[in-house]
Amino acid sequence: MDQVDVLVVGAGFAGLRALYRFRSQGHKVLVIEASPDIGGVWYHNGYPGARCDVESYDYSYSFSPELEQDWRWSERYATQPEILRYINHVADRFDLRRDIQFNTRMTNATYDEASATWVIATEGGKSVRAKYLMMCVGQLSATKSPNYPGLSDFKGEVIHSGMWPKHKVDYAGKHVAIIGTGSSGMQMTPIIAKEAKHLTVFQRTANFSIPAANAPVTDEEDRAVKASYRERRERAWNSATGLGFMPNKTSALDVSAEDREKAYEAAWNRLGFGFALTYFDILLKKEANDTAAEFIRKKIASVVDDPVLRDKLTPKGHPFAARRPSVDSGYFQSFNRDNVELADVRESPIVEFTPEGIRTQAKSHAFDMIIFATGFDVFTGSLFKPDIIGRHGMTLKKKWADGPVTHLGIGVSDFPNMFIVVGPGSPSLLSNVMVSTEEQIDWMAGLVQKMQSEGSVEVEAQPEAEKIWGQHINDRVKETLYLSTDSYYNGAEVQGKPRVFMPYSGGVRGYRRILQRCAEEGYSGFSFNKTPAALEDTASLAKV
Ligand code: NAP
């Protein structure tokens, strides 16, 4: 059986960063990746229009100033192919591929209590023993498709946005359906609309969206960013979202309607996600939120010609940004085209798939291709795919049957020497995930260094610390509007999933401080053992 110090699961941005960091620290690291190449979600989400909602300069690694200086982003918001080129460049530049095994899916990981190591088994029958198990499996990687009656009868092509095929998908002359209007559906709609003969977008919930304000990066802009990249990073690390927007102390309710309109207009045309931070209380107070929501509704109204469509496309019934808003490039305008139709599935639900297409309560639609942009089993889906078996046979699925329980989103009691990167309990999807990823991995590396220096072989989150962290997550989210609606933040995206708010809403800056304090306190809330606890238990039993 192969033996390594650190076994990393997943070769996306987090997995590669973990490999780089732990290898630099002298550890023997192995990354296993189920797919044939690196990139994680960016490998799989090759749908037309896929693009990052975070500005390229911020959605990139900060660990190498040389890399920062050498890489030249072409657009303010990078497309999926450009992001893949970037991550491939990083992998080659730092010679990362030699420690990655592709086409290797972990089926289970079992904690061997006697040796304080993990034994990882893969689909191909391979086993690896590792001191540490790092789960870098992403939050948005377990795709979710509704299981409509007749699905397998459909004669055309069925594609999921999150598992986009590698062959060229041709829409020309075709009748295409997109089911789902989250970020993925909204990004692909304008592009497919231009190529397909006819496009039907099946919408369940109208979503808020902000224009991407994308543009090519000029040489002058590139030089300006690179001249003070550190300061830019510092701003990102010390901002609430990891996007670098400075704290805003003004309430949306303390300014005149005229000034508010001007501020929203300026943010609308340039800031993407930053729009949500125009005033500090947009996500905290319903009345403040209403002002932003109303501004967006007016914007939608100004670009959609048909009044019935306009009404259907207008988000109602949930506060702006309490569900993840999209950042789009011409989504609403697409519905002015003659070849684009909106099918409102609340008004007329999908009854079944047929060999020719989809039958709703209202009518039968014929399609050549149906695209599921129906999202993911978020946060826990990918962590539950393999069986992770900790102390005393406890499985992660059982441990989290009522929702994720963690200390700082990083460690779980009964699962010693296992770290979760940007999973539940961390700022994760409420942040620029790149910032949270690097922050957590560097912190974990510090923890492992401490263990090495003091001769510890086992680290485990303490149940009491998990309770305190869970309470803190709940206390912080109660200050916000996130709980006022169903969303994938609170498990509503999958029927039967525990309804627990999963990410940490206290912000990147606050989280960073908490991690720092925890480290200064000797990694409080974690227990460390120099001999595996199981052996100590046996020794004390022998004495009785
Ligand atoms: P999503 O936001 O979860 O959206 C899924 C969509 O499918 C929703 O409109 C949902 O409707 C709909 N849906 C699900 N089941 C359905 C059903 N049975 N019938 C009809 N409609 C159904 O998924 P996503 O768009 O793939 O995005 C997921 C996340 O990935 C994003 O929020 C973002 O964090 C990330 N992402 C980022 C980017 C980027 O950076 N540019 C791009 C794409 C995705 P309901 O709302 O009613 O549930």
XYZ file of C-alpha atoms and ligand atoms in Angstrom:
592
model
C 0.000 0.000 0.000
C 1.303 3.462 -0.922
C 2.011 5.706 2.040
C 1.924 9.481 1.966
C 1.804 12.253 4.500
C -1.127 14.088 2.978
C -3.773 12.619 0.718
C -5.698 15.356 -1.035
C -9.005 14.512 -2.669
C -9.730 16.703 -5.685
C -7.498 18.541 -8.147
C -9.408 21.787 -8.442
C -8.131 25.125 -7.195
C -8.173 23.933 -3.573
C -6.479 20.594 -4.216
C -3.665 22.167 -6.212
C -3.145 24.836 -3.615
C -2.996 22.174 -0.887
C -0.491 20.175 -2.915
C 1.699 23.240 -3.444
C 1.605 24.299 0.220
C 2.113 20.935 1.871
C 4.765 19.878 -0.609
C 6.636 23.143 0.038
C 6.578 22.215 3.702
C 8.380 18.951 2.946
C 5.428 16.573 3.050
C 4.854 13.736 0.670
C 1.544 14.636 -0.934
C -0.684 12.706 -3.286
C -3.732 14.200 -4.970
C -6.366 11.868 -6.315
C -8.824 13.176 -8.866
C -11.810 11.337 -10.305
C -11.659 13.266 -13.591
C -9.038 12.895 -16.315
C -7.576 16.358 -15.736
C -7.202 19.239 -13.302
C -9.635 22.078 -12.737
C -12.487 20.662 -10.630
C -15.684 22.571 -11.369
C -13.839 24.609 -13.979
C -12.968 21.400 -15.789
C -16.591 20.280 -15.869
C -18.567 23.500 -16.291
C -17.693 24.052 -19.930
C -21.144 25.301 -20.898
C -21.376 28.291 -23.229
C -20.960 31.560 -21.407
C -19.380 30.014 -18.284
C -17.454 32.792 -16.685
C -16.338 33.703 -13.188
C -18.444 36.188 -11.236
C -15.381 37.369 -9.338
C -12.875 39.632 -11.046
C -9.980 37.693 -12.561
C -7.289 39.476 -10.548
C -9.038 38.423 -7.352
C -10.006 34.934 -8.481
C -6.423 33.795 -8.658
C -3.729 32.473 -6.344
C -1.891 34.962 -4.180
C 0.965 32.722 -3.017
C 3.440 33.629 -5.740
C 4.196 37.272 -6.599
C 6.024 36.044 -9.727
C 2.942 34.168 -10.882
C 0.844 37.252 -10.221
C 3.166 39.360 -12.324
C 3.550 36.905 -15.184
C -0.035 35.893 -15.751
C -1.979 38.239 -17.999
C -5.774 38.091 -17.687
C -7.528 39.104 -20.853
C -10.917 40.023 -19.408
C -12.167 41.531 -16.191
C -14.268 38.401 -15.595
C -12.444 35.403 -17.012
C -14.221 32.779 -19.088
C -14.056 29.110 -18.162
C -11.439 28.316 -20.876
C -9.196 31.112 -19.630
C -9.513 29.947 -16.027
C -8.612 26.426 -17.146
C -5.580 27.802 -18.988
C -4.563 29.599 -15.805
C -4.825 26.544 -13.571
C -2.928 24.471 -16.140
C -0.225 27.111 -16.219
C 0.007 26.947 -12.425
C 0.185 23.148 -12.462
C 3.014 23.201 -15.024
C 4.870 26.109 -13.510
C 5.036 24.469 -10.071
C 5.394 20.944 -11.419
C 2.243 19.800 -9.654
C 1.066 17.090 -12.037
C 3.641 14.552 -10.924
C 1.774 14.152 -7.624
C -1.716 13.923 -9.079
C -3.395 10.665 -10.000
C -6.212 11.208 -12.462
C -9.193 8.956 -13.131
C -8.958 7.904 -9.510
C -12.147 8.172 -7.514
C -12.079 7.679 -3.763
C -14.726 5.175 -2.752
C -14.047 5.250 0.959
C -11.665 6.451 3.592
C -11.388 4.700 6.919
C -9.596 6.045 9.943
C -7.236 3.481 11.410
C -7.338 4.396 15.081
C -4.367 2.297 16.089
C -1.968 4.049 13.737
C -3.723 7.431 13.555
C -3.755 7.252 9.764
C -6.362 7.169 7.033
C -6.697 4.264 4.640
C -8.139 5.468 1.388
C -9.621 3.087 -1.160
C -10.267 3.992 -4.794
C -12.568 2.665 -7.477
C -9.674 1.006 -9.251
C -8.941 -1.087 -6.155
C -5.944 0.941 -5.035
C -5.286 1.714 -1.360
C -3.266 4.535 0.086
C -2.380 5.203 3.703
C -2.054 8.841 4.754
C -1.410 10.728 7.964
C -3.803 13.459 6.890
C -6.863 13.431 4.682
C -7.731 16.715 2.987
C -11.122 16.976 1.372
C -10.889 19.477 -1.480
C -13.979 18.223 -3.283
C -15.771 21.517 -3.835
C -19.216 22.673 -2.804
C -20.761 22.707 -6.259
C -19.568 19.473 -7.760
C -22.336 16.949 -7.053
C -24.756 17.705 -9.875
C -28.484 17.435 -9.310
C -31.084 16.630 -11.975
C -34.783 16.197 -11.325
C -35.922 12.666 -12.029
C -38.886 13.372 -14.296
C -41.031 10.471 -15.450
C -40.030 9.412 -18.953
C -36.560 10.973 -18.715
C -34.853 8.000 -20.283
C -37.367 7.929 -23.152
C -36.240 11.278 -24.528
C -34.536 10.674 -27.871
C -32.435 13.830 -27.967
C -29.351 14.848 -26.028
C -29.562 15.555 -22.266
C -26.740 17.570 -20.744
C -26.095 18.909 -17.238
C -24.371 22.291 -17.017
C -22.041 20.966 -14.323
C -20.981 17.910 -16.342
C -20.679 19.546 -19.735
C -19.460 17.143 -22.432
C -16.029 17.646 -23.937
C -17.314 17.356 -27.504
C -18.488 20.461 -29.326
C -22.176 20.958 -28.679
C -23.967 22.305 -31.712
C -27.203 24.241 -31.286
C -27.606 25.468 -34.849
C -31.054 24.693 -36.211
C -32.051 22.958 -32.979
C -34.868 23.288 -30.488
C -33.185 23.558 -27.126
C -34.541 23.566 -23.568
C -32.770 24.940 -20.529
C -34.246 23.953 -17.166
C -33.129 26.248 -14.353
C -32.396 29.935 -14.078
C -29.599 30.154 -11.518
C -26.152 31.447 -12.481
C -25.523 28.629 -14.972
C -28.859 28.913 -16.784
C -28.622 32.690 -16.887
C -25.081 32.653 -18.257
C -25.758 30.215 -21.064
C -29.143 31.597 -22.166
C -27.956 34.612 -24.218
C -25.377 32.546 -26.083
C -27.564 29.576 -26.895
C -30.375 31.975 -27.822
C -28.198 33.375 -30.585
C -27.331 29.987 -32.050
C -30.368 27.780 -31.552
C -33.394 27.765 -33.787
C -35.606 27.947 -30.725
C -34.838 28.128 -27.016
C -37.263 27.457 -24.191
C -36.128 28.456 -20.705
C -37.963 26.640 -17.921
C -38.068 28.910 -14.909
C -39.214 27.974 -11.429
C -37.950 30.973 -9.475
C -37.074 34.267 -11.110
C -33.614 35.243 -9.937
C -32.022 38.584 -9.231
C -29.085 39.360 -11.462
C -26.525 42.105 -11.870
C -24.804 42.899 -15.173
C -21.268 41.536 -15.349
C -19.809 44.841 -16.564
C -17.225 42.699 -18.269
C -14.550 44.286 -20.447
C -11.153 43.434 -21.864
C -8.295 44.246 -19.500
C -6.165 46.980 -21.027
C -2.381 47.054 -20.648
C -2.733 50.127 -18.524
C -5.162 48.407 -16.131
C -2.944 45.361 -15.995
C 0.088 47.479 -15.106
C -1.870 49.367 -12.470
C -3.047 46.175 -10.741
C 0.404 44.615 -10.855
C 2.073 47.726 -9.483
C 0.161 47.335 -6.229
C -1.044 43.749 -6.227
C -0.162 43.206 -2.561
C -2.377 46.094 -1.508
C -5.177 44.649 -3.608
C -4.748 41.282 -1.890
C -4.680 42.947 1.519
C -7.971 44.638 0.691
C -9.474 41.309 -0.347
C -8.253 39.518 2.794
C -9.607 42.275 4.979
C -12.976 42.661 3.316
C -16.167 40.902 4.314
C -16.539 38.979 1.078
C -12.947 38.555 -0.044
C -13.743 40.760 -3.025
C -11.889 43.759 -1.698
C -14.815 46.102 -1.210
C -14.216 48.309 1.767
C -16.732 48.344 4.625
C -19.478 50.803 3.980
C -20.976 52.511 7.020
C -23.934 54.107 5.252
C -27.429 52.700 5.562
C -29.600 52.583 2.445
C -32.274 54.204 4.600
C -30.170 57.195 5.660
C -29.810 58.769 2.234
C -32.264 60.516 -0.043
C -33.986 58.511 -2.749
C -32.119 60.566 -5.324
C -28.682 59.870 -3.839
C -29.519 56.213 -3.450
C -30.502 55.974 -7.078
C -27.213 57.573 -8.122
C -25.190 55.214 -5.932
C -27.030 52.155 -7.227
C -26.612 53.319 -10.804
C -22.852 53.727 -10.382
C -22.497 50.314 -8.722
C -24.768 48.677 -11.302
C -22.553 49.653 -14.165
C -19.238 48.660 -12.685
C -19.238 46.546 -9.573
C -20.888 43.202 -10.334
C -21.377 41.583 -6.917
C -20.205 44.795 -5.288
C -23.661 46.153 -6.035
C -24.905 44.242 -2.990
C -22.493 46.230 -0.842
C -23.612 49.675 -1.970
C -25.035 50.074 1.546
C -24.033 48.038 4.557
C -27.541 46.985 5.482
C -28.784 45.599 2.153
C -28.422 42.073 3.477
C -29.332 42.963 7.017
C -32.599 44.899 6.883
C -35.621 44.145 4.764
C -36.452 47.838 4.187
C -32.905 48.530 3.017
C -32.971 45.426 0.838
C -36.252 46.527 -0.723
C -34.558 49.633 -2.125
C -31.933 47.541 -3.950
C -34.483 44.934 -5.050
C -36.750 47.628 -6.445
C -33.858 49.190 -8.345
C -33.101 45.838 -9.979
C -36.757 45.219 -10.793
C -36.858 48.564 -12.584
C -33.728 47.619 -14.523
C -35.344 44.358 -15.636
C -38.476 46.227 -16.620
C -36.409 48.626 -18.702
C -34.967 45.874 -20.885
C -37.800 43.346 -21.285
C -40.304 44.500 -23.901
C -43.260 42.196 -23.271
C -45.204 43.115 -20.097
C -46.286 39.535 -19.323
C -42.751 38.220 -19.718
C -41.425 41.153 -17.750
C -43.651 40.262 -14.834
C -42.659 36.600 -14.934
C -38.951 37.388 -15.100
C -39.137 39.783 -12.176
C -37.921 38.241 -8.925
C -40.445 38.468 -6.120
C -40.973 36.903 -2.755
C -37.366 36.756 -1.639
C -34.929 39.495 -0.685
C -32.175 40.408 -3.124
C -28.986 38.346 -2.466
C -30.584 36.170 0.226
C -30.356 33.529 -2.501
C -27.225 33.673 -4.619
C -27.833 36.350 -7.268
C -26.402 35.904 -10.749
C -24.076 38.109 -12.682
C -25.269 38.028 -16.271
C -24.401 39.299 -19.722
C -27.661 40.016 -21.515
C -29.907 37.381 -19.927
C -33.086 39.435 -19.709
C -32.588 40.961 -23.153
C -32.612 37.440 -24.644
C -36.337 37.232 -24.014
C -36.958 40.006 -26.537
C -35.873 37.603 -29.275
C -38.514 35.841 -31.334
C -36.833 32.472 -30.892
C -36.794 32.564 -27.066
C -39.682 31.433 -24.914
C -40.132 31.349 -21.159
C -41.923 28.356 -19.643
C -43.011 29.135 -16.117
C -43.026 25.809 -14.288
C -44.856 27.202 -11.293
C -47.720 28.189 -13.552
C -47.522 24.987 -15.572
C -45.336 22.270 -14.014
C -43.400 19.716 -16.032
C -45.471 16.535 -16.083
C -43.096 14.233 -17.926
C -40.393 13.836 -20.519
C -41.542 12.239 -23.747
C -39.484 10.762 -26.601
C -39.906 14.131 -28.380
C -39.404 16.526 -25.514
C -41.236 17.788 -22.444
C -44.917 17.796 -21.578
C -46.038 20.431 -19.138
C -49.546 20.792 -17.789
C -50.169 23.384 -20.501
C -48.591 21.860 -23.598
C -46.100 19.523 -25.233
C -42.760 20.949 -26.342
C -40.528 19.245 -28.904
C -36.774 19.472 -28.320
C -33.557 18.202 -29.848
C -31.610 18.921 -26.693
C -32.466 19.444 -23.025
C -30.010 21.138 -20.709
C -30.306 20.737 -16.968
C -29.056 23.888 -15.299
C -30.643 22.591 -12.129
C -27.681 23.027 -9.870
C -26.010 20.874 -7.280
C -26.393 19.098 -3.990
C -24.481 21.952 -2.449
C -21.869 21.806 0.338
C -22.417 18.205 1.439
C -23.180 16.378 -1.838
C -19.575 15.794 -2.813
C -18.476 15.027 0.754
C -21.127 12.332 0.990
C -20.249 10.611 -2.277
C -17.486 8.500 -0.749
C -17.918 6.704 2.576
C -15.829 8.494 5.150
C -15.542 6.371 8.270
C -14.008 7.884 11.372
C -13.597 6.686 14.943
C -15.676 3.770 16.193
C -17.136 3.261 12.707
C -18.833 6.669 12.718
C -19.577 7.784 9.165
C -19.653 11.403 8.039
C -23.162 10.884 6.673
C -24.371 9.706 10.073
C -22.468 12.399 11.928
C -24.073 15.053 9.744
C -27.515 13.440 9.492
C -29.056 16.598 11.004
C -26.699 18.964 9.183
C -22.964 19.642 9.167
C -21.194 19.974 12.498
C -17.653 21.314 12.447
C -15.114 23.294 14.376
C -14.405 26.364 12.225
C -15.606 24.497 9.146
C -12.296 22.655 9.187
C -12.351 19.719 11.585
C -15.008 17.256 12.693
C -14.955 15.304 15.953
C -14.666 11.534 15.414
C -12.735 12.297 12.210
C -9.215 13.024 13.425
C -6.556 14.184 10.983
C -9.190 15.085 8.403
C -9.493 18.627 7.094
C -12.274 20.023 4.955
C -11.453 22.910 2.650
C -14.120 25.578 2.021
C -16.883 23.280 3.139
C -19.845 23.934 5.416
C -19.085 26.085 8.440
C -16.631 28.293 6.538
C -17.259 31.492 4.519
C -17.098 29.252 1.459
C -19.796 30.226 -1.047
C -20.496 33.495 0.747
C -17.012 34.653 -0.140
C -14.530 34.891 -2.956
C -13.827 31.218 -2.524
C -10.233 31.641 -3.673
C -9.465 33.813 -0.668
C -11.117 31.401 1.746
C -9.344 28.434 0.143
C -5.872 29.900 0.502
C -6.583 31.160 3.990
C -7.749 27.771 5.220
C -4.996 25.751 3.583
C -2.211 27.939 4.939
C -3.789 27.747 8.358
C -4.037 23.936 8.165
C -0.389 23.823 7.132
C 0.471 25.815 10.276
C -1.476 23.373 12.385
C 0.323 20.390 10.884
C 3.657 22.138 11.404
C 2.826 22.561 15.080
C 1.980 18.861 15.304
C 5.274 17.921 13.714
C 7.291 20.157 15.970
C 5.712 18.814 19.153
C 5.472 15.200 18.013
C 1.670 14.971 17.855
C 0.213 12.316 15.628
C -3.460 13.044 16.007
C -5.608 16.175 15.925
C -9.332 16.204 16.442
C -12.020 18.820 16.784
C -13.593 18.850 20.226
C -17.376 18.383 20.383
C -17.709 21.349 22.734
C -15.903 23.574 20.223
C -18.226 22.339 17.479
C -21.244 23.343 19.546
C -19.800 26.807 20.091
C -18.963 27.211 16.388
C -22.427 25.974 15.347
C -24.000 28.472 17.737
C -21.802 31.253 16.375
C -22.821 30.433 12.794
C -26.468 30.589 13.831
C -26.040 33.809 15.800
C -24.333 35.540 12.891
C -26.818 34.435 10.268
C -29.718 35.642 12.401
C -28.362 39.162 11.892
C -28.955 38.783 8.142
C -31.797 38.135 5.720
C -30.431 34.756 4.606
C -32.927 32.801 6.687
C -35.905 34.586 5.188
C -36.025 32.378 2.100
C -35.311 28.893 0.805
C -31.912 28.532 -0.783
C -29.021 26.157 -1.173
C -27.380 27.973 1.718
C -29.907 26.324 4.008
C -30.368 22.975 2.313
C -33.615 23.763 0.493
C -32.210 22.717 -2.892
C -32.570 19.006 -2.161
C -35.754 17.493 -0.851
C -35.254 15.910 2.552
C -31.929 17.610 3.209
C -31.625 18.986 6.761
C -32.656 22.635 6.805
C -29.532 24.070 8.360
C -27.716 27.224 7.319
C -24.356 25.899 6.166
C -21.835 28.603 5.290
C -20.394 31.073 7.802
C -21.885 34.511 7.208
C -19.525 36.427 9.510
C -17.288 37.368 6.588
C -13.802 36.582 5.398
C -12.147 39.227 7.533
C -13.888 38.072 10.727
C -13.204 34.425 9.914
C -9.545 35.188 9.307
C -9.296 36.789 12.729
C -10.984 33.822 14.360
C -8.532 31.432 12.681
C -5.595 33.592 13.766
C -6.820 33.728 17.359
C -7.401 29.981 17.398
C -3.810 29.423 16.195
C -2.425 31.872 18.764
C -4.257 29.952 21.464
C -2.472 26.764 20.372
C -5.310 25.770 18.035
C -8.031 25.980 20.652
C -10.970 23.659 20.197
C -8.739 20.924 18.786
C -7.205 18.182 20.887
C -3.756 16.823 20.070
C -2.334 13.422 20.909
C 1.245 12.245 20.830
C 0.081 8.639 20.890
C -3.102 7.643 19.042
C -5.974 8.089 21.491
C -7.143 4.548 20.793
C -3.853 3.145 22.068
C -3.996 5.326 25.166
C -7.508 3.980 25.802
C -6.213 0.425 25.494
C -3.292 1.181 27.801
C -5.554 2.619 30.467
C -7.918 -0.356 30.179
C -4.980 -2.692 30.679
C -4.141 -0.859 33.913
C -7.684 -1.314 35.324
P -28.575 26.967 -8.896
O -28.193 28.344 -8.593
O -28.844 26.054 -7.773
O -29.828 27.069 -9.840
C -30.545 25.934 -10.187
C -31.754 26.369 -10.955
O -32.474 25.226 -11.337
C -32.709 27.221 -10.139
O -33.291 28.165 -10.972
C -33.726 26.201 -9.667
O -34.982 26.740 -9.355
C -33.811 25.344 -10.896
N -34.348 24.033 -10.628
C -33.829 23.088 -9.819
N -34.617 22.006 -9.825
C -35.644 22.284 -10.656
C -36.791 21.583 -11.063
N -37.063 20.370 -10.595
N -37.633 22.174 -11.945
C -37.375 23.413 -12.386
N -36.328 24.136 -12.028
C -35.465 23.573 -11.171
O -27.495 26.233 -9.824
P -26.450 26.876 -10.847
O -27.101 27.875 -11.696
O -25.738 25.773 -11.489
O -25.479 27.668 -9.915
C -24.991 27.088 -8.720
C -23.904 27.939 -8.166
O -22.713 27.704 -8.892
C -24.105 29.427 -8.280
O -24.952 29.956 -7.326
C -22.690 29.910 -8.112
O -22.309 29.877 -6.765
C -21.931 28.865 -8.887
N -21.769 29.322 -10.256
C -20.910 30.337 -10.442
C -20.744 30.825 -11.673
C -19.827 31.934 -11.849
O -18.966 32.237 -11.076
N -20.002 32.624 -12.890
C -21.429 30.311 -12.752
C -22.291 29.266 -12.549
C -22.458 28.779 -11.286
P -35.303 27.234 -7.870
O -34.537 28.497 -7.722
O -36.749 27.381 -7.839
O -34.799 26.156 -6.955
